[in-house]
Short mmCIF file of C-alpha atoms in Angstrom, two decimals:
data_model
loop_
_atom_site.label_atom_id
_atom_site.label_comp_id
_atom_site.label_asym_id
_atom_site.label_seq_id
_atom_site.Cartn_x
_atom_site.Cartn_y
_atom_site.Cartn_z
CA MET A 1 14.56 41.62 -65.76
CA LYS A 2 14.15 40.02 -69.28
CA LYS A 3 10.69 40.29 -71.03
CA ASN A 4 10.08 36.43 -70.88
CA THR A 5 12.18 35.66 -67.48
CA LEU A 6 10.18 33.14 -65.29
CA THR A 7 10.49 33.32 -61.65
CA VAL A 8 10.93 30.60 -58.98
CA VAL A 9 7.03 31.10 -58.08
CA PHE A 10 6.32 29.76 -61.79
CA TRP A 11 8.60 26.61 -61.53
CA CYS A 12 7.41 25.84 -57.84
CA SER A 13 3.91 26.39 -58.88
CA LEU A 14 4.25 24.36 -61.92
CA LEU A 15 5.63 21.37 -60.00
CA LEU A 16 3.15 21.36 -57.51
CA ALA A 17 -0.02 21.41 -60.03
CA SER A 18 1.91 18.89 -62.28
CA VAL A 19 2.01 16.54 -59.20
CA PHE A 20 -1.47 16.88 -58.16
CA ILE A 21 -2.73 16.48 -61.89
CA LEU A 22 -0.64 13.01 -62.34
CA TRP A 23 -2.03 11.97 -58.72
CA GLY A 24 -5.53 12.50 -59.87
CA ILE A 25 -4.77 10.57 -63.27
CA PHE A 26 -3.24 7.69 -62.03
CA LEU A 27 -4.68 7.15 -58.43
CA PRO A 28 -8.15 8.84 -58.53
CA GLU A 29 -9.82 6.87 -55.95
CA ASN A 30 -6.84 7.69 -53.56
CA VAL A 31 -7.44 11.46 -54.44
CA GLU A 32 -11.15 11.10 -53.49
CA SER A 33 -10.24 9.36 -50.20
CA VAL A 34 -7.63 11.83 -49.01
CA LEU A 35 -9.87 14.98 -50.12
CA GLY A 36 -12.79 13.59 -48.24
CA ALA A 37 -11.04 12.96 -45.17
CA VAL A 38 -9.21 16.39 -45.03
CA ASP A 39 -12.48 18.36 -46.15
CA GLY A 40 -14.34 16.68 -43.66
CA PHE A 41 -11.92 17.86 -40.68
CA VAL A 42 -11.71 21.32 -41.99
CA ALA A 43 -15.51 21.65 -42.49
CA THR A 44 -16.24 20.16 -38.93
CA ASN A 45 -13.46 21.64 -36.75
CA LEU A 46 -12.27 24.76 -38.67
CA GLY A 47 -15.27 26.18 -40.10
CA TRP A 48 -15.26 28.95 -37.75
CA VAL A 49 -12.25 30.45 -39.15
CA TYR A 50 -13.91 31.01 -42.38
CA ILE A 51 -17.05 32.48 -40.42
CA LEU A 52 -15.02 35.08 -38.57
CA ALA A 53 -12.68 35.98 -41.65
CA THR A 54 -15.23 36.84 -44.05
CA THR A 55 -17.15 38.61 -41.24
CA GLY A 56 -14.11 40.76 -40.77
CA PHE A 57 -13.70 41.33 -44.37
CA VAL A 58 -17.32 42.84 -44.54
CA LEU A 59 -16.84 45.16 -41.80
CA LEU A 60 -13.30 46.34 -43.08
CA ALA A 61 -15.07 46.92 -46.51
CA LEU A 62 -17.66 49.11 -44.82
CA PHE A 63 -14.93 51.00 -42.73
CA LEU A 64 -13.00 51.92 -46.14
CA ILE A 65 -16.44 53.33 -47.45
CA PHE A 66 -17.45 55.51 -44.64
CA GLY A 67 -14.03 55.81 -43.09
CA PRO A 68 -11.20 58.61 -43.39
CA PHE A 69 -9.18 56.89 -46.15
CA GLY A 70 -12.00 56.87 -49.09
CA LYS A 71 -10.59 60.15 -50.89
CA ILE A 72 -7.14 58.49 -51.51
CA THR A 73 -6.63 57.40 -55.12
CA LEU A 74 -5.58 54.17 -56.50
CA GLY A 75 -2.98 55.95 -58.58
CA LYS A 76 -1.57 59.46 -58.76
CA PRO A 77 -3.58 61.96 -57.03
CA ASP A 78 -5.18 63.43 -60.31
CA GLU A 79 -5.25 60.38 -62.33
CA LYS A 80 -8.39 59.30 -64.01
CA PRO A 81 -10.02 55.78 -64.12
CA GLU A 82 -8.53 53.72 -67.00
CA TYR A 83 -11.94 52.15 -68.00
CA SER A 84 -15.49 53.37 -68.23
CA TYR A 85 -18.00 52.48 -65.67
CA PHE A 86 -19.90 50.03 -68.00
CA THR A 87 -16.50 48.15 -68.90
CA TRP A 88 -15.38 48.02 -65.32
CA PHE A 89 -18.56 46.57 -64.24
CA ALA A 90 -18.48 44.13 -66.94
CA PHE A 91 -15.08 43.12 -65.82
CA LEU A 92 -16.28 42.64 -62.27
CA PHE A 93 -19.38 40.67 -63.49
CA THR A 94 -17.67 38.27 -65.71
CA ALA A 95 -14.60 37.69 -63.47
CA GLY A 96 -16.37 37.51 -60.15
CA MET A 97 -19.19 35.03 -60.53
CA GLY A 98 -20.70 34.99 -63.74
CA VAL A 99 -20.42 31.21 -64.41
CA GLY A 100 -22.01 30.63 -60.89
CA LEU A 101 -25.01 32.85 -61.21
CA VAL A 102 -25.83 30.94 -64.66
CA PHE A 103 -25.04 27.41 -62.92
CA PHE A 104 -27.02 28.26 -59.42
CA GLY A 105 -29.66 30.51 -60.54
CA VAL A 106 -32.45 28.06 -60.61
CA THR A 107 -31.12 25.24 -58.80
CA GLU A 108 -30.02 26.90 -55.37
CA PRO A 109 -33.28 28.50 -54.44
CA LEU A 110 -35.15 25.38 -55.42
CA THR A 111 -32.97 23.30 -53.51
CA HIS A 112 -33.05 25.25 -49.97
CA TYR A 113 -36.94 25.21 -50.78
CA TYR A 114 -36.90 21.43 -50.43
CA SER A 115 -33.92 21.38 -47.78
CA PRO A 116 -34.14 24.88 -45.83
CA PRO A 117 -31.73 25.36 -43.02
CA THR A 118 -34.36 26.26 -40.16
CA THR A 119 -37.90 26.10 -41.39
CA GLU A 120 -40.09 23.38 -42.69
CA ALA A 121 -39.49 22.16 -46.05
CA ASN A 122 -41.98 22.81 -49.05
CA SER A 123 -43.55 25.68 -47.48
CA ILE A 124 -44.02 29.43 -47.95
CA ALA A 125 -41.60 30.06 -45.18
CA ALA A 126 -39.11 27.95 -47.01
CA ALA A 127 -39.55 29.82 -50.35
CA GLU A 128 -38.74 32.96 -48.43
CA GLU A 129 -35.99 31.35 -46.79
CA SER A 130 -34.71 29.89 -49.80
CA LEU A 131 -34.26 33.27 -51.42
CA LEU A 132 -32.73 34.92 -48.27
CA TYR A 133 -29.92 32.55 -47.96
CA THR A 134 -29.05 32.22 -51.71
CA LEU A 135 -28.50 35.90 -51.52
CA PHE A 136 -26.59 35.66 -48.28
CA HIS A 137 -24.45 33.28 -50.26
CA TRP A 138 -23.71 35.64 -53.03
CA GLY A 139 -24.05 39.01 -51.11
CA PHE A 140 -21.73 41.34 -49.34
CA HIS A 141 -19.43 38.36 -48.01
CA PRO A 142 -17.74 37.37 -51.11
CA TRP A 143 -17.67 40.80 -52.69
CA ALA A 144 -15.91 42.11 -49.47
CA THR A 145 -13.25 39.46 -49.63
CA TYR A 146 -12.53 40.27 -53.30
CA ALA A 147 -12.52 44.09 -52.37
CA ILE A 148 -9.90 43.60 -49.93
CA VAL A 149 -7.47 41.67 -51.84
CA ALA A 150 -8.18 43.96 -55.07
CA LEU A 151 -7.62 47.00 -53.06
CA ALA A 152 -4.19 45.84 -51.32
CA LEU A 153 -2.80 44.97 -54.60
CA SER A 154 -3.97 48.32 -56.70
CA TYR A 155 -3.06 50.56 -53.73
CA PHE A 156 0.73 49.11 -53.89
CA LYS A 157 0.79 48.60 -57.54
CA PHE A 158 -0.64 51.97 -58.72
CA ARG A 159 0.07 54.30 -56.08
CA HIS A 160 3.27 53.09 -55.12
CA ASN A 161 4.62 51.54 -57.93
CA SER A 162 4.96 48.07 -56.39
CA PRO A 163 5.21 44.69 -58.30
CA ALA A 164 1.79 43.37 -59.04
CA LEU A 165 2.32 40.44 -56.47
CA ILE A 166 0.21 39.11 -53.46
CA SER A 167 3.50 39.36 -51.55
CA SER A 168 4.02 43.07 -52.36
CA ALA A 169 1.23 43.75 -49.95
CA PHE A 170 3.13 42.28 -47.12
CA THR A 171 5.91 44.65 -47.43
CA PRO A 172 4.52 46.83 -44.60
CA LEU A 173 4.76 43.86 -42.25
CA ILE A 174 7.83 41.79 -43.15
CA GLY A 175 10.06 44.31 -44.97
CA LYS A 176 12.47 43.23 -47.40
CA HIS A 177 11.38 39.60 -46.71
CA ALA A 178 8.45 40.01 -49.21
CA GLN A 179 10.79 39.95 -52.10
CA GLY A 180 12.62 36.81 -50.64
CA GLY A 181 11.63 33.39 -49.81
CA ILE A 182 8.81 34.29 -47.41
CA GLY A 183 7.23 36.42 -50.17
CA HIS A 184 7.88 33.66 -53.01
CA SER A 185 5.96 31.10 -50.64
CA ILE A 186 2.87 33.53 -50.36
CA ASP A 187 2.78 33.89 -54.09
CA ILE A 188 3.02 30.04 -54.64
CA LEU A 189 0.19 29.73 -51.95
CA ALA A 190 -1.96 32.32 -54.09
CA VAL A 191 -0.92 30.35 -57.51
CA PHE A 192 -2.27 27.08 -55.64
CA ALA A 193 -5.46 28.54 -54.12
CA THR A 194 -6.21 30.24 -57.87
CA ILE A 195 -5.62 26.84 -59.67
CA PHE A 196 -8.38 25.27 -57.30
CA GLY A 197 -10.61 28.03 -57.44
CA ILE A 198 -10.66 28.24 -61.39
CA ALA A 199 -10.50 24.54 -61.66
CA THR A 200 -14.00 24.27 -59.74
CA SER A 201 -15.46 26.86 -61.71
CA LEU A 202 -14.26 25.21 -64.95
CA GLY A 203 -15.61 21.80 -63.75
CA LEU A 204 -19.08 23.49 -62.98
CA GLY A 205 -19.22 25.36 -66.30
CA ALA A 206 -17.98 22.32 -68.51
CA SER A 207 -20.56 20.07 -66.52
CA GLN A 208 -23.52 22.43 -67.23
CA ILE A 209 -22.42 22.89 -71.14
CA THR A 210 -22.39 19.11 -71.27
CA ALA A 211 -25.68 18.75 -69.71
CA GLY A 212 -27.20 21.64 -71.67
CA LEU A 213 -25.97 19.79 -75.03
CA SER A 214 -27.08 16.36 -73.74
CA TYR A 215 -30.48 17.63 -72.71
CA SER A 216 -30.76 19.51 -76.28
CA PHE A 217 -29.62 16.92 -78.68
CA GLU A 218 -30.10 13.44 -78.63
CA GLY A 219 -27.05 11.29 -79.20
CA ILE A 220 -24.88 13.42 -76.86
CA GLU A 221 -24.32 11.38 -73.52
CA ASN A 222 -24.05 13.56 -70.19
CA SER A 223 -20.67 11.70 -69.21
CA THR A 224 -17.48 12.36 -67.85
CA PHE A 225 -15.97 11.91 -71.31
CA THR A 226 -18.15 14.36 -72.50
CA THR A 227 -17.25 16.99 -70.19
CA LEU A 228 -13.52 16.36 -70.77
CA VAL A 229 -14.31 16.95 -74.48
CA VAL A 230 -15.91 20.28 -73.56
CA ILE A 231 -13.18 21.11 -71.21
CA ALA A 232 -10.53 20.76 -74.35
CA VAL A 233 -12.77 22.58 -76.93
CA VAL A 234 -13.28 25.54 -74.58
CA THR A 235 -9.61 25.47 -73.59
CA VAL A 236 -8.68 26.23 -77.16
CA ALA A 237 -10.96 29.13 -76.80
CA PHE A 238 -10.03 30.96 -73.79
CA ILE A 239 -6.11 30.37 -74.98
CA LEU A 240 -6.93 32.17 -77.96
CA SER A 241 -8.78 34.81 -76.20
CA ALA A 242 -5.92 35.09 -73.60
CA ALA A 243 -3.44 35.90 -76.51
CA SER A 244 -5.19 39.06 -77.40
CA GLY A 245 -4.89 40.50 -74.12
CA VAL A 246 -7.02 42.47 -71.77
CA ASP A 247 -8.08 45.25 -74.13
CA LYS A 248 -9.38 42.98 -76.82
CA GLY A 249 -10.55 39.35 -75.81
CA ILE A 250 -11.47 39.67 -72.45
CA ARG A 251 -12.83 42.97 -72.75
CA TYR A 252 -15.09 42.34 -75.78
CA LEU A 253 -16.25 38.85 -74.29
CA SER A 254 -17.31 40.93 -70.94
CA TRP A 255 -19.33 43.10 -72.76
CA MET A 256 -21.23 40.30 -74.65
CA ASN A 257 -21.45 38.25 -71.34
CA ILE A 258 -23.28 40.89 -69.46
CA VAL A 259 -25.42 42.04 -72.51
CA VAL A 260 -26.57 38.39 -73.17
CA ALA A 261 -27.26 37.74 -69.19
CA ILE A 262 -29.31 40.95 -68.64
CA ALA A 263 -31.12 39.97 -71.98
CA LEU A 264 -31.89 36.42 -70.69
CA MET A 265 -32.83 38.04 -67.15
CA ILE A 266 -35.27 40.26 -68.82
CA PHE A 267 -36.65 37.51 -70.90
CA VAL A 268 -37.54 35.18 -67.93
CA PHE A 269 -38.94 38.23 -66.07
CA LEU A 270 -41.34 39.51 -68.84
CA LEU A 271 -42.66 35.87 -69.42
CA GLY A 272 -42.89 35.08 -65.79
CA SER A 273 -44.91 36.42 -62.60
CA SER A 274 -43.06 39.77 -63.00
CA ILE A 275 -44.98 41.42 -60.15
CA GLN A 276 -44.03 38.42 -57.62
CA MET A 277 -40.51 38.93 -58.89
CA ILE A 278 -40.13 42.47 -57.95
CA GLU A 279 -42.14 41.80 -54.66
CA SER A 280 -39.84 39.07 -53.90
CA PHE A 281 -36.77 41.20 -54.58
CA THR A 282 -37.97 44.14 -51.87
CA THR A 283 -38.92 41.38 -49.41
CA THR A 284 -35.45 39.32 -49.86
CA VAL A 285 -33.30 42.54 -49.76
CA GLY A 286 -35.01 43.47 -46.69
CA ASN A 287 -34.69 40.35 -44.95
CA TYR A 288 -30.98 39.95 -46.00
CA LEU A 289 -30.43 43.35 -44.18
CA GLN A 290 -32.38 42.47 -41.05
CA ASN A 291 -31.09 38.99 -40.85
CA LEU A 292 -27.53 39.71 -41.84
CA PRO A 293 -25.98 39.52 -38.26
CA SER A 294 -27.30 36.33 -37.37
CA MET A 295 -26.85 34.48 -40.73
CA THR A 296 -23.39 35.84 -40.71
CA PHE A 297 -22.52 34.08 -37.11
CA GLY A 298 -24.50 31.13 -37.20
CA MET A 299 -22.76 27.85 -36.79
CA ASN A 300 -25.42 25.99 -35.34
CA ALA A 301 -23.63 25.31 -32.29
CA PHE A 302 -26.47 24.26 -30.02
CA THR A 303 -28.63 22.19 -32.61
CA GLY A 304 -25.68 20.31 -34.22
CA GLU A 305 -27.17 20.37 -37.65
CA ARG A 306 -24.22 21.03 -39.74
CA GLU A 307 -25.30 19.52 -43.14
CA PHE A 308 -26.53 22.98 -44.50
CA LEU A 309 -23.59 24.61 -42.92
CA ASN A 310 -21.06 22.55 -44.44
CA ASP A 311 -22.52 21.77 -47.95
CA TRP A 312 -23.29 25.48 -48.64
CA THR A 313 -22.15 28.31 -46.51
CA LEU A 314 -18.78 26.91 -45.87
CA PHE A 315 -18.18 25.82 -49.36
CA TYR A 316 -19.23 29.30 -50.51
CA TRP A 317 -16.75 30.94 -47.97
CA ALA A 318 -13.99 28.84 -49.10
CA TRP A 319 -14.91 29.23 -52.99
CA TRP A 320 -15.05 32.88 -52.51
CA ILE A 321 -11.37 32.91 -50.48
CA GLY A 322 -10.14 30.68 -53.12
CA TRP A 323 -11.16 32.77 -55.84
CA SER A 324 -9.68 35.86 -54.19
CA PRO A 325 -6.10 35.84 -55.37
CA PHE A 326 -7.54 35.64 -59.04
CA VAL A 327 -10.33 37.81 -59.07
CA GLY A 328 -8.56 40.24 -56.60
CA THR A 329 -5.60 40.81 -59.05
CA PHE A 330 -7.61 40.94 -62.12
CA ILE A 331 -10.02 43.83 -60.61
CA ALA A 332 -6.83 45.48 -59.12
CA ARG A 333 -5.56 45.56 -62.73
CA VAL A 334 -8.52 47.13 -64.31
CA SER A 335 -9.27 49.49 -61.30
CA ARG A 336 -6.48 52.08 -61.68
CA GLY A 337 -7.62 55.71 -61.09
CA ARG A 338 -10.43 55.16 -58.72
CA THR A 339 -10.77 56.47 -55.17
CA ILE A 340 -10.65 54.01 -52.45
CA ARG A 341 -14.49 54.96 -51.84
CA GLU A 342 -15.35 54.68 -55.22
CA PHE A 343 -13.76 51.63 -55.63
CA VAL A 344 -14.96 49.52 -52.64
CA THR A 345 -18.58 50.89 -53.38
CA GLY A 346 -18.60 49.74 -56.68
CA VAL A 347 -17.13 46.34 -55.87
CA MET A 348 -19.42 45.84 -52.95
CA GLY A 349 -22.67 47.56 -54.28
CA VAL A 350 -23.32 46.74 -57.81
CA PRO A 351 -22.43 42.89 -58.17
CA VAL A 352 -24.70 42.56 -54.91
CA LEU A 353 -27.43 44.54 -56.34
CA PHE A 354 -27.38 42.39 -59.64
CA SER A 355 -27.05 38.97 -57.91
CA ALA A 356 -30.34 40.06 -55.79
CA ILE A 357 -32.15 40.87 -58.82
CA TRP A 358 -30.96 37.77 -60.97
CA PHE A 359 -31.87 35.30 -58.13
CA SER A 360 -35.16 36.94 -57.57
CA ILE A 361 -36.18 36.42 -61.26
CA PHE A 362 -34.68 33.11 -61.72
CA GLY A 363 -35.29 31.70 -58.01
CA VAL A 364 -39.24 32.68 -58.25
CA ALA A 365 -39.69 31.54 -61.76
CA GLY A 366 -38.21 28.21 -60.93
CA LEU A 367 -39.91 27.73 -58.01
CA GLU A 368 -43.20 28.58 -59.79
CA MET A 369 -42.50 26.20 -62.42
CA ASP A 370 -41.63 23.13 -59.91
CA ALA A 371 -45.13 23.95 -58.05
CA ASN A 372 -46.74 23.73 -61.48
CA GLN A 373 -45.14 20.32 -62.20
CA SER A 374 -45.96 18.86 -58.62
CA GLY A 375 -42.14 18.96 -58.02
CA GLY A 376 -41.11 17.56 -61.21
CA LEU A 377 -38.20 20.02 -61.71
CA TYR A 378 -36.53 19.25 -58.45
CA GLN A 379 -36.82 15.56 -58.87
CA LEU A 380 -35.28 15.96 -62.35
CA ILE A 381 -32.24 17.66 -60.31
CA MET A 382 -32.18 15.00 -58.05
CA ASP A 383 -32.01 12.24 -60.73
CA GLN A 384 -29.86 14.02 -63.20
CA GLY A 385 -27.77 16.55 -60.91
CA ASN A 386 -27.81 20.22 -60.52
CA GLU A 387 -26.33 21.07 -64.17
CA VAL A 388 -29.55 20.30 -66.03
CA ALA A 389 -31.76 22.48 -63.91
CA LEU A 390 -31.33 25.62 -66.06
CA PHE A 391 -32.23 23.60 -69.38
CA ALA A 392 -35.07 21.62 -67.93
CA PHE A 393 -36.52 25.10 -66.68
CA LEU A 394 -35.84 27.04 -69.95
CA GLU A 395 -37.46 24.02 -71.81
CA SER A 396 -40.96 25.28 -71.09
CA TYR A 397 -40.34 28.76 -72.39
CA PRO A 398 -41.35 30.01 -76.18
CA MET A 399 -38.55 29.42 -78.68
CA ALA A 400 -36.90 26.80 -76.08
CA PRO A 401 -34.30 25.40 -78.44
CA VAL A 402 -32.96 28.96 -79.31
CA ILE A 403 -33.05 30.31 -75.67
CA MET A 404 -31.33 26.93 -74.57
CA GLY A 405 -28.60 27.60 -77.30
CA ILE A 406 -28.25 31.03 -76.09
CA ALA A 407 -27.70 29.86 -72.54
CA ILE A 408 -24.97 27.23 -73.60
CA LEU A 409 -23.25 30.09 -75.54
CA LEU A 410 -23.57 32.32 -72.38
CA ILE A 411 -22.10 29.64 -70.07
CA ALA A 412 -19.22 28.83 -72.51
CA SER A 413 -18.46 32.55 -72.94
CA PHE A 414 -18.34 33.04 -69.13
CA PHE A 415 -16.15 29.79 -69.08
CA VAL A 416 -13.93 31.29 -71.79
CA THR A 417 -13.61 34.67 -69.94
CA SER A 418 -12.86 33.48 -66.38
CA ALA A 419 -10.42 30.90 -67.60
CA ASP A 420 -8.82 33.94 -69.67
CA ALA A 421 -8.58 35.98 -66.92
CA ALA A 422 -7.02 33.20 -64.72
CA THR A 423 -4.40 32.79 -67.25
CA PHE A 424 -3.61 36.29 -67.14
CA VAL A 425 -3.57 36.66 -63.36
CA LEU A 426 -1.36 33.55 -62.92
CA GLY A 427 0.89 34.87 -65.71
CA MET A 428 1.34 38.10 -63.57
CA LEU A 429 2.01 36.15 -60.37
CA THR A 430 4.49 33.92 -61.91
CA THR A 431 6.55 36.60 -64.03
CA GLY A 432 7.44 38.96 -61.20
CA GLY A 433 4.13 41.00 -61.33
CA ARG A 434 4.15 41.76 -65.15
CA LEU A 435 1.14 43.64 -65.96
CA ASN A 436 1.32 41.95 -69.48
CA PRO A 437 2.66 38.35 -69.22
CA SER A 438 3.72 36.75 -72.26
CA VAL A 439 1.37 34.59 -74.27
CA LYS A 440 3.56 31.40 -73.89
CA VAL A 441 3.22 31.87 -69.92
CA LYS A 442 -0.61 32.22 -70.45
CA ILE A 443 -0.82 29.10 -72.53
CA ALA A 444 0.90 27.19 -70.01
CA TRP A 445 -1.32 28.00 -67.15
CA GLY A 446 -4.41 27.44 -69.45
CA LEU A 447 -3.23 24.00 -70.15
CA ILE A 448 -2.89 23.55 -66.22
CA LEU A 449 -5.97 25.05 -65.39
CA ALA A 450 -7.84 22.36 -67.79
CA ALA A 451 -5.82 19.49 -66.65
CA THR A 452 -6.53 20.26 -62.91
CA ALA A 453 -10.30 20.40 -63.74
CA ALA A 454 -10.27 17.42 -65.73
CA ALA A 455 -8.15 15.45 -62.78
CA LEU A 456 -10.69 16.41 -60.29
CA LEU A 457 -13.61 15.51 -62.32
CA ILE A 458 -12.09 12.20 -62.92
CA SER A 459 -11.33 11.84 -59.12
CA GLY A 460 -15.17 12.32 -58.17
CA GLY A 461 -17.02 14.77 -60.38
CA LEU A 462 -18.38 18.01 -58.94
CA GLU A 463 -18.19 16.77 -55.27
CA ALA A 464 -14.21 16.54 -55.67
CA LEU A 465 -14.05 19.87 -56.99
CA GLU A 466 -15.80 21.36 -54.06
CA MET A 467 -13.70 19.59 -51.69
CA ALA A 468 -10.52 20.37 -53.18
CA MET A 469 -11.78 24.20 -53.14
CA LEU A 470 -12.59 23.86 -49.54
CA ILE A 471 -9.02 22.59 -48.59
CA ALA A 472 -6.93 24.82 -50.94
CA ALA A 473 -8.68 27.92 -49.54
CA PHE A 474 -7.96 27.24 -45.94
CA PRO A 475 -4.44 28.52 -45.94
CA PHE A 476 -5.09 31.38 -47.99
CA VAL A 477 -7.63 32.92 -45.13
CA PHE A 478 -4.55 33.82 -42.93
CA VAL A 479 -2.97 35.56 -46.30
CA VAL A 480 -5.90 37.59 -46.92
CA LEU A 481 -6.32 38.64 -43.15
CA LEU A 482 -2.48 39.55 -42.93
CA MET A 483 -2.98 41.52 -46.36
CA ALA A 484 -5.85 43.46 -44.58
CA ILE A 485 -3.52 44.50 -41.47
CA SER A 486 -0.73 45.31 -43.65
CA LEU A 487 -3.03 47.72 -46.09
CA MET A 488 -4.47 49.29 -42.96
CA LYS A 489 -1.17 49.98 -41.61
CA ALA A 490 0.18 51.48 -44.90
CA LEU A 491 -3.00 53.54 -45.20
CA SER A 492 -2.96 54.94 -41.71
CA SER A 493 0.61 55.87 -42.36
CA GLU A 494 0.08 57.77 -45.55
CA TYR A 495 -3.30 59.42 -44.33
CA ASP A 496 -1.07 60.89 -41.45
CA ILE A 497 1.24 62.45 -44.24
CA LEU A 498 -1.61 63.58 -46.41
CA LYS A 499 -3.15 65.35 -43.30
CA LEU A 500 0.29 67.11 -42.60
CA GLU A 501 0.71 68.12 -45.95
CA ARG A 502 -2.78 69.76 -46.11
CA LYS A 503 -1.87 71.76 -43.07
CA HIS A 504 1.40 72.71 -44.91
CA ARG A 505 -0.83 74.22 -47.52
CA ASP A 506 -3.24 75.96 -45.16
CA TRP A 507 -1.36 77.19 -42.45
CA ASP A 508 1.12 80.18 -42.17
CA PRO A 509 4.73 79.98 -43.29
CA ARG A 510 5.95 79.81 -39.59
CA TYR A 511 3.99 76.36 -38.93
CA GLN A 512 5.31 75.19 -42.23
CA LYS A 513 9.22 75.40 -41.28
CA GLU A 514 8.53 73.95 -37.83
CA SER A 515 6.69 70.64 -39.44
CA HIS A 516 8.70 70.38 -42.41
CA GLN A 517 11.61 68.26 -40.52
CA GLU A 518 8.45 66.06 -39.15
CA LEU A 519 7.11 65.48 -42.51
CA GLU A 520 10.03 64.57 -44.14
CA GLU A 521 10.68 62.19 -41.56
CA MET A 522 7.38 60.48 -41.73
CA LYS A 523 7.77 60.24 -45.54
CA GLU A 524 11.32 58.56 -45.21
CA GLU A 525 9.83 56.08 -42.79
CA PHE A 526 6.62 55.37 -45.00
CA ASP A 527 9.05 54.75 -48.14
CA LYS A 528 10.85 51.98 -46.15
CA ASN A 529 7.75 50.14 -45.79
CA ILE A 530 6.66 50.30 -49.55
CA PRO A 531 7.84 47.17 -51.83
CA GLU A 532 10.14 48.26 -54.43
CA GLU A 533 9.24 47.79 -58.17
CA SER A 534 11.18 45.25 -60.04
CA ILE A 535 9.64 45.55 -63.15
CA GLN A 536 7.00 47.57 -65.01
CA GLY A 537 4.55 46.05 -67.25
CA ASP A 538 6.53 46.78 -70.38
CA GLY A 539 9.74 45.41 -68.80
CA GLU A 540 11.18 49.08 -67.87
CA SER A 541 12.73 49.23 -64.52
CA LYS A 542 11.56 51.90 -62.11
CA ASP A 543 14.67 53.93 -62.46
CA SER A 544 14.51 54.11 -66.17
CA LYS A 545 11.45 56.14 -65.87
#
């Protein structure tokens, strides 16, 4: 395959995205109406699918950590990790949810405090529950979803030289059809989910940047037009970053993001109620672990109260699933050489711990500030939107203009790195799994992402972004479920082979002779169920190595 050859997945995905963008630009009211109807149906009648699927991903991730497959390496048996722990965690943090943590750090706990799911609003119990449900939404469920997708991709790519495509993980289930029409359809669906997942985040990030600029500088209006200008400016930035590749643009920006985010968190911690934040962290983590099963399966079937479930939990589950092809592919790309146990533990543990610390600090500080202002911070959110919460919060701190400026730059940087990684992943998915897609392809997807976010904002603002996310993610739920089944089938087969190989090494020569034929037959059967590599990252074929 030529280096810049585009696949049918590219052209079909481009056509679908272009149709939606034109629909949003020329018929915005119709888009909002259709999205609202479909969104309401999915949330009300099919929300249980999200609940059961994400629960299954958490259970499977725990099995992979403690089960027998943990020692299998994502690569050759003696291969070392490609990136250091710090760089790897920076990639996870930046690609996984950096923009969301900054956007929701103050506003989500405060909103839950005034509208809790089960307790009395504006009470001590509501404060405790607000942090509990915030951590629930940002805890094990999203990262288990990412881990399953990423593990499947990295296992087939780095251990068995398969193309870096979502469809490659389906070969143990559907055989050669994974390289045909069915496989192309799976990859197109992954691209479609990725576009709307990233467009939602870009819309949130751009809206918050606009709110920050408007809040900090007189004369800058917090309007859709200003947000579109922000999207245009940042699009240029992330296209320039994407052109430099993973080892330069994304890597250095990821380092900067995590350093600045930690510095901002420490700043708020030192100037706030530090002891209460620490105690809140331990209390929230304990409550989370204790109440995880009931929160996980809670559908409010007997009370009939669906507003919190639809507006928050189901939206988040859809968002994480919509992000999973993007984040999963990116995490897989940077995780070569790690064992399955190390991989899943890192992906599940470190980001969840960081989220718990982040929300304990910003949540407690936000609740305290709102109490000191007699509900003024929450009222401001109600009047001007969630996107102003962080800047109204930081305004009362020393050196407020500087800190608010740093916050705006941090959001912009997260915006850039998320979109940068997304163009990289979309390029991989639409060029047959090439590990280093061409700059032209990444630029094309950068423009598509920006245009999709703009079309959704024009059609109905942040609400339209959220509705599109819930809808686009629904069919991909079943893709991830089948990926998990396929991965377990392959791991089980390989584990049996590895056990027999160990016996070959440990047992006497007579046993080796008797079991040699059985081992060869097992290997032959296993190889039939592994996708063939069509290209390598540098354009070489598998046979040329």
